[in-house]
Amino acid sequence: MADSTSYEVQVMQGGKWRIHAQFPPSGREDAIEEAKTLESMPGLSGIKVVRDNYDDRTGLHREHMIYKHVPKPSAALSSEPGSPSSGGGKYAHYMARASANRMDDIDFGDKASSNAKSGKTSRLGVFTKLMLVLLFSIAISAIVVGVLNGVLPYKQIAGIKFYGVMRSNIMIGTAIATFLLSVILTYLAFMRGDELEAINLAREEKIKKQAEDKRRQEEAKRKAEEEAQKQEEAKLTKEEEEERKKQAEEELKKRAEEEAKQQDDADAEEGQEEKEEEEEYSGLSPAAEAQKAVLMGFFGEAVRALPAERRKMDNYNRFGVNLYLAGAAESLGGARNLDSDSISEILASSLGVMGLKPEHAQAFAKRYEDYLLQDARYMEMFQSGRQTMTEYLGGDKESPKKLDAFLHEWNKPKAPEDPEKEVVVMFTDIVGSTAMTHEKGNLAAQEVVRAHNRVVREALAKTGGHEIKHTGDGIMASFEKVTDSLLGTQQMQMMIELHNQQSPEIPLKVKIGINAGRVVMEEKDLYGVTVQMAARIVDKAKADQIFVSDTVYGMAKGGSWRFVKRGPYYLKGIDGPAYLQELVWNDKVDIATVEAAAAAERPQLEQLYVAASGKSLPGAQPQPEQPADAQTQPTQPQPAQPQPAQQSQPAQPAQSPTATPQAAPHASAQPPQPR
């Protein structure tokens, strides 16, 4: 386990901690000294020194505070030359370091205030008052002109015409005179004592200039003191240097002892934290703890088999390994009958070995299936983990070594944008729609279709499904998540059951099929093998049943869903018998009863598969062949055709042994459709 240690000086400004400086493992005292020097700086709400331990193997950071200072609100700021708050001494050094660490927003007390003195009117205040004066003056002028216009008659008096151009000139002159007089009187009344902010700006400029001159003088004085100190140090005798060297060695030794003691304390704290973390995540049953050990051993063998350069993983490869472990954990849980919570807990514990924080590991373990349909490579890595764990549990102890090959494929450049995408395809089919049309008429059949459409679309809206098209007797839809498709179809059957209870005169029976995989989307429709297989799966279901493919079953997390294995079936395009999974959606139905019905149905399905495919089931005993002479016996009575009445009776028993196997494939080439 390789650790790297550093010391950080952090300051609080505006309610946030920010890194001011970093020091190497041997710089503990320097960090504390620098923190103490920062204590006198204004604008800081807190100062602390943190030791940061970084684990290269797990990628985790552990911080331990070794020093902290909270300034008192009433602390006076020192402004004497050479103090930390002045421009000389170490103050400029820390100001430069703060600027380098992007701490420009810290106020060190050297900024001039734009409103240094109270009692002055700001620009905005002056402008507001001036506008009020103008508006008031305009209003007075308008009133006076209006009154004068009403009083002054429209006639000639003493040779003066009070109409026409003369009247207009009188009104304009009166308005101007009244406006100017009103402005002067109002200004003297309300703005006589106001001082504009421009005067303050000039004073502030003068203050800034004085502060700058003072800062330059202090800087010159600081440089002179440093020069004098250097000259004084140069005059030290050799004995004094040796004495100082000896004191420095003793101080260094003492510091090393303190550091070792602090490291021991930190290790003890880390051990206690790790123990607490183990206790926190140890809420598994003994059986689940045993399976956790199996997964840890499996993953350990896989990592040990990786080349040295492959073990140094970036975030992308870590994510791929996380998906690989998720598939392995799901396969292990299915084989050992673990519930979903135990599987998630085991997976989260394994992800902790990869360096994930506990909360991140828990989050990934609960929602990893959301990633599977986002990219084809995510699904491939997940399925690789499932397949490898299945082989490992079957006795293949070399299977974990395949992780290197899987990571090689994982790191290949992504192919150009593929028009195909990963989706979950669902088909619904109304059972007995044709018979209902003949029996009750088109109107009654259409009522059933409307009820079906309403139920299916309402469930799709609640679970994030997207209707693709209406097939006449059903609906084709797509989902982005497998869990959403299972939840949506389960709600459909529940709502159909409720509909049948409330409207028995319009009975509705629906069967559903679900498949997941890559499809091509074109003109708002889906195409591809995945769509074709989903359509064939719904054909195998019966009324009130939900059939899903093995792919969907593998992506569904166990525990919350109840599945019963059905089959074998002959599906065109699949080599060998196809086994489907029935989702038992009704909580009132006993799962053992459904399993017993599936087991009772299996012999008949096996016969139908053999008849439809022309192949025997894998692992079945082949039927003994008839001798050649026995196969030709039915053709020997051919010469006796002139007496058909006498030959007809004995000919039938002779032909019966071969007539049945010859007719069987023809009779069962199309299995009976469920109602």
XYZ file of C-alpha atoms in Angstrom:
675
model
C 0.000 0.000 0.000
C 1.648 3.287 -1.187
C 0.616 6.511 0.556
C 1.554 10.086 -0.251
C 1.284 12.726 2.468
C 1.097 16.491 2.183
C 0.119 19.410 4.394
C -2.363 22.048 3.299
C -3.000 25.504 4.766
C -6.676 26.321 4.249
C -8.470 29.613 4.925
C -12.211 30.342 5.155
C -13.589 33.270 3.162
C -17.275 33.787 2.490
C -18.236 30.567 4.268
C -15.981 28.345 2.051
C -12.618 26.698 2.781
C -9.959 27.374 0.189
C -6.402 26.037 -0.162
C -3.866 28.773 0.523
C -0.647 26.734 0.255
C 0.648 23.133 0.185
C 3.740 21.681 1.852
C 5.635 18.349 1.455
C 5.605 15.630 4.144
C 8.501 17.317 5.950
C 6.820 20.748 5.966
C 4.462 20.290 8.887
C 6.004 23.029 11.058
C 6.287 25.366 8.085
C 2.590 24.908 7.408
C 1.674 25.638 11.036
C 3.971 28.661 11.111
C 2.416 30.031 7.960
C -1.068 29.470 9.383
C -0.126 31.394 12.518
C 1.217 34.240 10.381
C -2.136 34.451 8.570
C -4.045 34.832 11.857
C -3.677 38.625 11.844
C -5.027 39.042 8.325
C -8.479 40.669 8.126
C -11.269 39.120 6.082
C -10.535 35.500 7.139
C -13.181 33.605 9.115
C -10.903 30.700 9.971
C -7.497 29.109 9.356
C -6.543 25.436 9.614
C -3.733 23.058 8.686
C -4.778 19.667 7.291
C -2.657 16.592 6.702
C -3.808 14.857 3.513
C -3.024 11.154 3.044
C -3.617 9.784 -0.454
C -3.800 6.010 -1.016
C -2.593 5.123 -4.550
C -4.200 1.682 -4.406
C -7.715 2.717 -3.456
C -7.628 6.290 -4.753
C -9.000 7.602 -1.417
C -8.024 10.809 0.412
C -8.027 10.959 4.202
C -7.727 14.335 5.876
C -6.695 14.996 9.517
C -6.737 18.483 10.981
C -3.593 19.241 13.016
C -4.107 22.975 13.640
C -7.065 25.359 13.607
C -7.557 29.014 14.467
C -10.819 31.015 14.551
C -10.203 34.810 14.806
C -12.115 36.767 17.428
C -14.584 39.315 16.004
C -13.171 42.088 18.180
C -9.564 41.491 17.271
C -7.820 44.734 16.392
C -5.903 44.959 13.150
C -2.277 45.888 13.404
C -1.114 48.579 11.063
C 2.415 49.133 12.354
C 5.279 48.714 9.932
C 6.512 45.179 9.774
C 3.280 43.664 11.043
C 1.544 40.982 8.935
C -1.251 43.348 8.009
C 1.064 46.018 6.688
C 2.760 46.102 3.336
C 6.198 45.165 4.720
C 7.635 42.017 6.288
C 6.020 38.746 5.295
C 2.718 40.419 4.419
C 3.620 41.021 0.781
C 4.854 37.421 0.513
C 1.494 36.054 1.677
C -0.435 38.567 -0.405
C 1.408 37.259 -3.477
C 0.757 33.658 -2.471
C -2.933 34.371 -1.909
C -3.114 35.935 -5.360
C -1.417 32.884 -6.881
C -4.020 30.637 -5.223
C -6.917 32.637 -6.719
C -7.846 34.353 -3.474
C -8.338 37.783 -5.034
C -11.732 38.056 -3.402
C -10.188 38.165 0.126
C -10.271 41.637 1.593
C -6.966 42.339 3.399
C -8.078 45.771 4.555
C -6.045 47.762 2.034
C -8.980 48.726 -0.221
C -10.235 52.283 -0.090
C -13.915 52.707 0.546
C -15.965 54.524 -2.059
C -18.126 56.002 0.684
C -15.506 56.959 3.248
C -17.624 59.549 4.982
C -21.291 59.672 5.724
C -23.599 62.572 5.042
C -22.763 62.824 1.361
C -25.293 62.391 -1.375
C -24.490 59.753 -3.966
C -24.758 60.317 -7.692
C -27.972 58.363 -7.789
C -29.455 60.504 -5.014
C -28.522 63.745 -6.711
C -29.883 62.533 -10.029
C -33.150 61.467 -8.401
C -33.633 64.798 -6.682
C -32.816 66.673 -9.867
C -35.399 64.697 -11.806
C -38.001 65.413 -9.141
C -37.195 69.139 -9.320
C -37.597 69.139 -13.111
C -40.860 67.229 -13.016
C -42.234 69.511 -10.307
C -41.216 72.621 -12.282
C -42.823 71.300 -15.452
C -46.028 70.579 -13.552
C -46.110 74.131 -12.070
C -45.490 75.632 -15.526
C -48.323 73.611 -17.028
C -50.705 74.684 -14.279
C -49.817 78.376 -14.641
C -50.142 78.277 -18.452
C -53.502 76.485 -18.150
C -54.843 79.070 -15.694
C -53.577 81.967 -17.826
C -55.107 80.496 -20.959
C -58.473 80.230 -19.206
C -58.393 83.783 -17.787
C -56.951 85.698 -20.773
C -59.805 86.698 -23.183
C -59.681 86.161 -26.939
C -59.909 89.872 -28.005
C -57.882 93.049 -28.532
C -57.251 95.213 -25.450
C -55.308 98.489 -25.562
C -54.114 97.665 -29.047
C -52.795 94.227 -28.016
C -54.303 91.195 -29.735
C -54.699 88.336 -27.248
C -55.200 85.738 -29.910
C -53.278 84.116 -32.764
C -49.477 84.341 -32.755
C -49.411 86.864 -29.947
C -51.347 84.541 -27.639
C -48.963 81.657 -28.416
C -45.929 83.817 -27.656
C -47.436 84.920 -24.375
C -48.115 81.313 -23.340
C -44.608 80.137 -24.300
C -42.946 83.019 -22.483
C -45.057 82.447 -19.398
C -44.225 78.706 -19.417
C -40.471 79.336 -19.712
C -40.438 81.976 -17.015
C -42.519 79.891 -14.650
C -40.327 76.806 -15.284
C -37.042 78.637 -14.605
C -38.390 80.323 -11.503
C -39.750 77.015 -10.193
C -36.449 75.217 -10.844
C -34.447 77.868 -8.993
C -36.768 77.976 -6.008
C -37.089 74.173 -5.730
C -33.308 73.645 -6.037
C -32.637 76.181 -3.311
C -35.252 74.531 -1.116
C -34.250 70.852 -1.489
C -30.705 70.580 -2.899
C -28.868 73.526 -1.443
C -26.889 71.481 1.096
C -26.106 68.433 -1.038
C -22.509 67.629 -1.941
C -21.874 65.606 -5.076
C -19.932 62.401 -4.952
C -17.306 63.788 -7.322
C -15.721 65.565 -4.346
C -15.468 62.226 -2.507
C -13.879 60.607 -5.542
C -11.169 63.222 -5.589
C -10.535 62.681 -1.889
C -10.407 58.932 -2.347
C -7.923 59.352 -5.169
C -5.774 61.423 -2.871
C -6.084 58.816 -0.087
C -5.104 56.040 -2.485
C -2.081 57.993 -3.632
C -1.007 58.572 -0.031
C -1.505 54.877 0.761
C 0.562 53.925 -2.271
C 3.378 56.276 -1.225
C 3.273 54.863 2.284
C 3.358 51.316 0.916
C 6.377 52.139 -1.205
C 8.154 53.626 1.772
C 7.411 50.545 3.855
C 8.603 48.305 1.028
C 11.827 50.269 0.795
C 12.206 50.044 4.559
C 11.549 46.286 4.473
C 14.167 45.807 1.785
C 16.632 47.850 3.798
C 15.948 45.730 6.881
C 16.382 42.531 4.872
C 19.661 43.829 3.458
C 20.860 44.721 6.928
C 19.821 41.293 8.195
C 21.764 39.612 5.399
C 24.855 41.669 6.228
C 24.462 40.804 9.895
C 24.128 37.095 9.096
C 27.258 37.302 6.950
C 29.191 38.528 9.979
C 28.325 35.478 12.072
C 31.328 33.511 13.225
C 31.883 29.850 12.412
C 31.150 28.854 16.021
C 27.819 30.567 15.937
C 26.963 28.769 12.693
C 27.868 25.404 14.218
C 25.773 26.194 17.288
C 22.808 27.116 15.134
C 23.315 23.975 13.055
C 23.299 21.858 16.183
C 20.124 23.518 17.412
C 18.528 22.961 14.018
C 19.409 19.247 14.106
C 17.937 18.884 17.581
C 14.831 20.721 16.475
C 14.568 18.524 13.386
C 14.941 15.372 15.489
C 12.248 16.569 17.881
C 9.980 17.395 14.970
C 10.538 13.924 13.468
C 9.600 12.282 16.761
C 6.422 14.367 16.980
C 5.595 13.513 13.376
C 6.094 9.797 14.019
C 3.830 10.021 17.052
C 1.163 11.846 15.063
C 1.456 9.265 12.267
C 0.920 6.474 14.785
C -2.152 8.272 16.113
C -3.431 8.761 12.561
C -2.889 5.079 11.739
C -4.822 4.141 14.858
C -7.648 6.459 13.812
C -7.645 5.000 10.299
C -7.767 1.489 11.709
C -10.710 2.468 13.880
C -12.477 4.061 10.885
C -11.919 0.977 8.749
C -13.241 -1.184 11.554
C -16.333 1.027 11.845
C -16.841 0.875 8.056
C -16.623 -2.920 8.123
C -19.151 -3.045 10.958
C -21.416 -0.653 9.059
C -21.523 -2.849 5.960
C -21.667 -6.193 7.731
C -25.465 -6.458 7.845
C -25.477 -9.565 5.638
C -26.715 -12.997 6.541
C -24.114 -15.770 7.010
C -25.093 -17.254 3.629
C -24.690 -13.873 1.934
C -21.339 -13.341 3.668
C -20.170 -16.652 2.226
C -21.200 -15.569 -1.287
C -19.472 -12.245 -0.734
C -16.268 -14.178 -0.074
C -16.849 -16.098 -3.325
C -17.199 -12.859 -5.314
C -14.135 -11.360 -3.618
C -12.110 -14.465 -4.437
C -13.333 -14.410 -8.022
C -12.391 -10.758 -8.418
C -9.049 -11.245 -6.690
C -8.077 -13.998 -9.132
C -9.166 -11.810 -12.048
C -7.031 -8.864 -10.870
C -3.979 -11.028 -10.129
C -4.140 -12.378 -13.677
C -3.997 -8.865 -15.165
C -0.671 -7.547 -16.523
C 1.065 -4.892 -14.447
C 0.253 -2.103 -16.916
C -3.420 -3.120 -16.959
C -3.771 -2.817 -13.175
C -3.245 0.947 -13.367
C -6.796 1.844 -14.385
C -8.274 5.168 -15.297
C -11.893 6.068 -14.577
C -13.130 4.576 -17.861
C -11.585 1.155 -17.148
C -12.766 1.284 -13.542
C -16.301 1.795 -14.824
C -15.929 -1.202 -17.146
C -14.736 -3.379 -14.262
C -17.674 -2.135 -12.176
C -20.091 -3.344 -14.874
C -18.174 -6.648 -15.069
C -18.545 -7.119 -11.309
C -22.241 -6.194 -11.503
C -22.825 -8.987 -14.010
C -20.818 -11.437 -11.907
C -22.705 -10.479 -8.731
C -26.076 -10.889 -10.444
C -25.101 -14.304 -11.806
C -23.854 -15.360 -8.359
C -27.046 -14.118 -6.694
C -29.230 -15.989 -9.161
C -27.284 -19.212 -8.703
C -27.334 -18.921 -4.887
C -30.946 -17.650 -4.578
C -29.965 -14.325 -2.971
C -32.404 -11.436 -2.729
C -31.759 -8.152 -4.521
C -30.701 -6.289 -1.352
C -28.044 -8.890 -0.580
C -26.774 -8.781 -4.162
C -26.516 -4.987 -4.021
C -24.715 -5.129 -0.668
C -22.222 -7.719 -1.919
C -21.590 -5.729 -5.096
C -21.093 -2.489 -3.141
C -18.538 -4.192 -0.882
C -16.633 -5.465 -3.911
C -16.677 -2.036 -5.541
C -15.095 -0.632 -2.402
C -11.967 -2.599 -3.299
C -11.841 -0.570 -6.530
C -11.554 2.621 -4.488
C -15.158 3.795 -4.707
C -16.522 5.690 -1.743
C -19.225 3.752 0.157
C -22.012 6.103 -0.924
C -20.911 5.912 -4.594
C -20.632 2.132 -4.450
C -24.109 1.834 -2.965
C -25.565 4.150 -5.622
C -23.968 2.181 -8.479
C -25.088 -1.160 -7.053
C -28.711 0.020 -6.966
C -28.927 1.606 -10.431
C -26.298 -0.077 -12.618
C -28.987 -1.498 -14.882
C -29.791 2.068 -15.993
C -26.453 2.113 -17.849
C -26.891 -1.175 -19.729
C -29.044 0.147 -22.563
C -27.071 3.373 -23.018
C -24.205 1.755 -24.950
C -23.701 -1.668 -26.495
C -20.294 -2.007 -24.823
C -21.868 -1.534 -21.384
C -24.154 -4.481 -22.023
C -21.285 -6.589 -23.409
C -19.116 -6.021 -20.343
C -22.064 -6.786 -18.041
C -22.866 -10.013 -19.907
C -19.160 -10.952 -19.827
C -19.250 -10.786 -16.035
C -22.394 -12.940 -15.915
C -20.956 -15.554 -18.272
C -17.587 -15.688 -16.514
C -19.154 -16.126 -13.077
C -21.401 -18.883 -14.433
C -18.313 -20.717 -15.743
C -16.499 -20.097 -12.454
C -19.340 -21.589 -10.403
C -19.412 -24.519 -12.826
C -15.846 -25.441 -11.903
C -13.777 -23.502 -14.464
C -11.211 -21.845 -12.206
C -9.390 -20.324 -15.195
C -12.367 -18.206 -16.246
C -11.443 -15.123 -14.129
C -8.319 -14.700 -16.283
C -10.556 -13.627 -19.176
C -10.889 -10.157 -17.652
C -7.755 -9.001 -19.495
C -9.318 -9.933 -22.849
C -12.580 -8.224 -21.913
C -10.727 -5.020 -20.978
C -8.848 -5.196 -24.292
C -12.167 -5.191 -26.141
C -13.485 -2.510 -23.803
C -10.633 -0.138 -24.731
C -10.961 -0.524 -28.485
C -11.946 2.719 -30.244
C -15.673 3.134 -30.533
C -17.017 2.348 -33.969
C -18.703 5.109 -35.986
C -22.154 6.117 -34.834
C -24.396 3.112 -35.218
C -27.958 3.702 -36.430
C -28.966 0.860 -34.126
C -29.766 1.375 -30.459
C -30.506 -0.788 -27.431
C -34.182 -0.774 -26.385
C -36.775 -3.010 -24.753
C -39.562 -4.013 -27.170
C -43.044 -4.997 -25.962
C -46.021 -6.448 -27.839
C -49.569 -6.826 -26.522
C -52.182 -9.034 -28.194
C -55.922 -9.231 -27.474
C -56.844 -12.894 -27.076
C -59.928 -14.078 -28.977
C -60.572 -10.792 -30.810
C -61.545 -12.506 -34.060
C -63.995 -14.886 -32.349
C -65.539 -11.997 -30.436
C -66.078 -10.081 -33.683
C -67.996 -13.028 -35.169
C -69.913 -13.689 -31.963
C -70.854 -10.182 -30.729
C -70.343 -8.016 -33.791
C -67.976 -5.249 -34.775
C -69.236 -2.697 -32.261
C -68.663 -4.938 -29.248
C -65.213 -5.939 -30.549
C -64.327 -2.279 -31.035
C -65.306 -1.551 -27.415
C -62.839 -4.228 -26.316
C -60.102 -2.669 -28.464
C -60.811 0.757 -26.974
C -60.605 -0.630 -23.439
C -57.292 -2.315 -24.342
C -55.891 0.902 -25.836
C -56.899 2.955 -22.802
C -55.302 0.544 -20.318
C -52.053 0.075 -22.273
C -51.512 3.765 -23.006
C -52.204 4.772 -19.422
C -49.627 2.261 -18.165
C -47.098 3.436 -20.781
C -47.529 7.049 -19.662
C -46.918 6.111 -16.015
C -43.814 3.973 -16.628
C -41.987 5.880 -19.362
C -42.980 3.673 -22.302
C -43.299 4.909 -25.891
C -46.026 3.641 -28.193
C -44.584 2.747 -31.607
C -47.696 1.657 -33.477
C -51.046 -0.104 -33.203
C -51.086 -3.604 -34.683
C -54.869 -3.961 -34.930
C -55.217 -6.464 -32.074
C -52.509 -4.958 -29.880
C -49.869 -2.295 -29.413
C -46.128 -2.290 -30.041
C -44.157 -0.128 -27.564
C -40.586 0.442 -26.428
C -38.910 1.150 -23.088
C -35.477 2.452 -22.189
C -35.185 0.317 -19.042
C -36.022 -3.325 -18.425
C -37.474 -2.580 -14.990
C -39.816 -0.002 -16.525
C -41.080 -2.568 -19.044
C -41.748 -5.147 -16.318
C -43.488 -2.602 -14.112
C -45.542 -1.296 -17.046
C -46.760 -4.708 -18.217
C -47.529 -5.714 -14.639
C -49.705 -2.610 -14.259
C -51.423 -3.405 -17.574
C -52.547 -6.844 -16.401
C -53.691 -5.448 -13.041
C -55.725 -2.718 -14.743
C -57.218 -5.279 -17.155
C -58.269 -7.438 -14.193
C -59.929 -4.384 -12.614
C -61.660 -3.579 -15.910
C -63.093 -7.107 -16.129
C -64.458 -6.803 -12.602
C -66.113 -3.457 -13.319
C -67.291 -4.220 -16.874
C -67.947 -7.964 -17.185
C -70.054 -7.367 -20.297
C -66.871 -6.293 -22.159
C -64.360 -9.015 -21.198
C -60.735 -8.228 -22.055
C -57.972 -10.850 -22.200
C -54.451 -9.798 -23.169
C -51.112 -11.583 -23.511
C -47.786 -9.746 -23.526
C -44.282 -10.509 -24.828
C -41.056 -8.600 -24.035
C -37.583 -8.748 -25.580
C -34.490 -6.511 -25.351
C -31.704 -5.863 -27.803
C -30.532 -3.760 -30.742
C -33.057 -2.330 -33.167
C -33.047 0.042 -36.120
C -35.302 3.085 -35.784
C -36.613 4.428 -39.068
C -39.676 6.587 -39.762
C -40.863 6.282 -36.148
C -40.893 2.479 -36.373
C -38.563 -0.258 -35.061
C -37.002 -3.006 -37.169
C -34.667 -5.916 -36.548
C -34.345 -9.366 -35.050
C -35.191 -8.080 -31.561
C -38.604 -6.893 -32.791
C -39.270 -10.169 -34.610
C -38.378 -12.231 -31.533
C -40.642 -10.086 -29.326
C -43.535 -10.793 -31.714
C -42.826 -14.539 -31.588
C -42.591 -14.479 -27.795
C -46.059 -12.953 -27.426
C -47.409 -15.712 -29.704
C -46.250 -18.341 -27.188
C -48.017 -16.662 -24.252
C -51.610 -17.310 -23.266
C -54.311 -15.028 -21.903
C -53.272 -13.024 -18.802
C -49.628 -14.080 -19.205
C -46.452 -12.005 -19.602
C -43.572 -13.824 -21.330
C -40.060 -12.352 -21.440
C -36.888 -13.478 -23.190
C -33.875 -14.824 -21.357
C -32.088 -11.524 -22.084
C -34.757 -9.554 -20.239
C -34.750 -12.093 -17.432
C -30.979 -11.722 -17.052
C -31.205 -7.930 -16.881
C -34.020 -7.923 -14.298
C -32.867 -7.853 -10.704
C -34.204 -10.735 -8.686
C -36.234 -10.429 -5.535
C -38.867 -7.931 -6.607
C -40.020 -9.976 -9.628
C -41.332 -13.552 -9.678
C -40.427 -15.609 -12.745
C -41.317 -19.176 -13.790
C -39.384 -20.970 -16.512
C -41.493 -21.989 -19.517
C -40.620 -24.121 -22.527
C -39.060 -25.520 -24.539
C -40.444 -23.684 -27.584
C -39.507 -23.720 -31.224
C -38.790 -20.136 -32.312
C -37.750 -19.458 -35.865
C -34.282 -17.957 -35.986
C -33.072 -19.599 -32.762
C -30.850 -22.664 -32.945
C -32.070 -25.132 -30.358
C -34.954 -25.033 -27.904
C -35.962 -21.623 -26.559
C -36.892 -21.285 -22.911
C -38.900 -18.238 -21.890
C -39.712 -16.758 -18.489
C -43.239 -16.006 -17.310
C -43.572 -12.924 -15.108
C -46.069 -13.838 -12.370
C -47.687 -10.443 -11.851
C -50.599 -11.417 -9.557
C -49.512 -11.487 -5.899
C -52.529 -13.646 -5.039
C -51.265 -16.493 -7.241
C -49.102 -19.117 -5.534
C -45.770 -19.364 -7.347
C -45.566 -23.087 -6.575
C -48.849 -23.648 -8.418
C -47.519 -21.885 -11.506
C -44.265 -23.864 -11.376
C -46.213 -27.122 -11.114
C -48.327 -26.154 -14.142
C -45.174 -25.319 -16.108
C -43.620 -28.680 -15.201
C -46.802 -30.546 -16.212
C -46.879 -28.739 -19.545
C -43.220 -29.368 -20.365
C -43.508 -32.944 -21.801
C -46.119 -31.797 -24.293
C -44.005 -28.786 -25.282
C -41.007 -31.063 -25.777
C -42.997 -33.238 -28.181
C -44.178 -30.157 -30.072
C -40.606 -28.863 -30.321
C -39.303 -32.174 -31.699
C -42.151 -32.304 -34.201
C -41.699 -28.676 -35.315
C -37.895 -28.623 -35.507
C -37.270 -32.200 -36.633
C -34.497 -32.406 -34.033
C -34.299 -34.123 -30.694
C -33.818 -32.153 -27.519
C -30.234 -31.804 -26.283
C -29.479 -34.653 -23.857
C -32.539 -36.734 -24.927
C -32.117 -40.441 -25.733
C -32.549 -41.127 -29.472
C -35.437 -43.434 -30.464
C -34.371 -46.890 -31.803
C -34.807 -47.190 -35.598
C -37.091 -49.823 -37.150
C -35.404 -52.678 -39.063
C -35.327 -52.303 -42.818
C -37.550 -55.328 -43.461
C -40.124 -54.031 -40.946
C -40.211 -50.692 -42.741
C -40.944 -52.363 -46.080
C -43.591 -54.775 -44.797
C -46.546 -52.444 -45.592
C -45.586 -52.484 -49.278
C -45.472 -56.273 -49.639
C -49.299 -56.851 -49.976
C -49.307 -54.806 -53.224
C -49.898 -57.812 -55.579
C -53.243 -58.620 -53.852
C -54.917 -55.436 -55.147
C -57.626 -57.306 -57.188
C -59.251 -58.249 -53.849
C -59.440 -54.912 -51.986
C -62.164 -56.039 -49.624
C -60.052 -58.891 -48.282
C -56.805 -56.919 -48.101
C -58.229 -53.792 -46.527
C -58.531 -55.252 -43.039
C -55.042 -56.716 -42.607
C -53.391 -53.778 -44.369
C -54.347 -51.241 -41.700
C -52.530 -52.831 -38.768
C -49.404 -53.252 -40.880
C -49.268 -49.579 -41.809
C -50.058 -48.083 -38.415
C -46.514 -48.285 -36.924
C -45.065 -46.019 -39.601
C -48.086 -43.886 -40.373
C -48.002 -42.098 -37.016
C -44.397 -40.783 -37.076
C -44.798 -39.696 -40.690
C -47.959 -37.725 -40.006
C -46.754 -36.156 -36.754
C -44.422 -33.535 -38.236
C -47.101 -32.416 -40.647
C -49.788 -32.275 -38.007
C -47.667 -30.268 -35.501
C -45.697 -28.030 -37.866
C -47.839 -25.163 -36.573
C -48.442 -25.529 -32.818
C -51.986 -24.699 -31.729
C -52.418 -20.994 -31.081
C -53.462 -20.133 -27.517
C -56.841 -18.552 -27.103
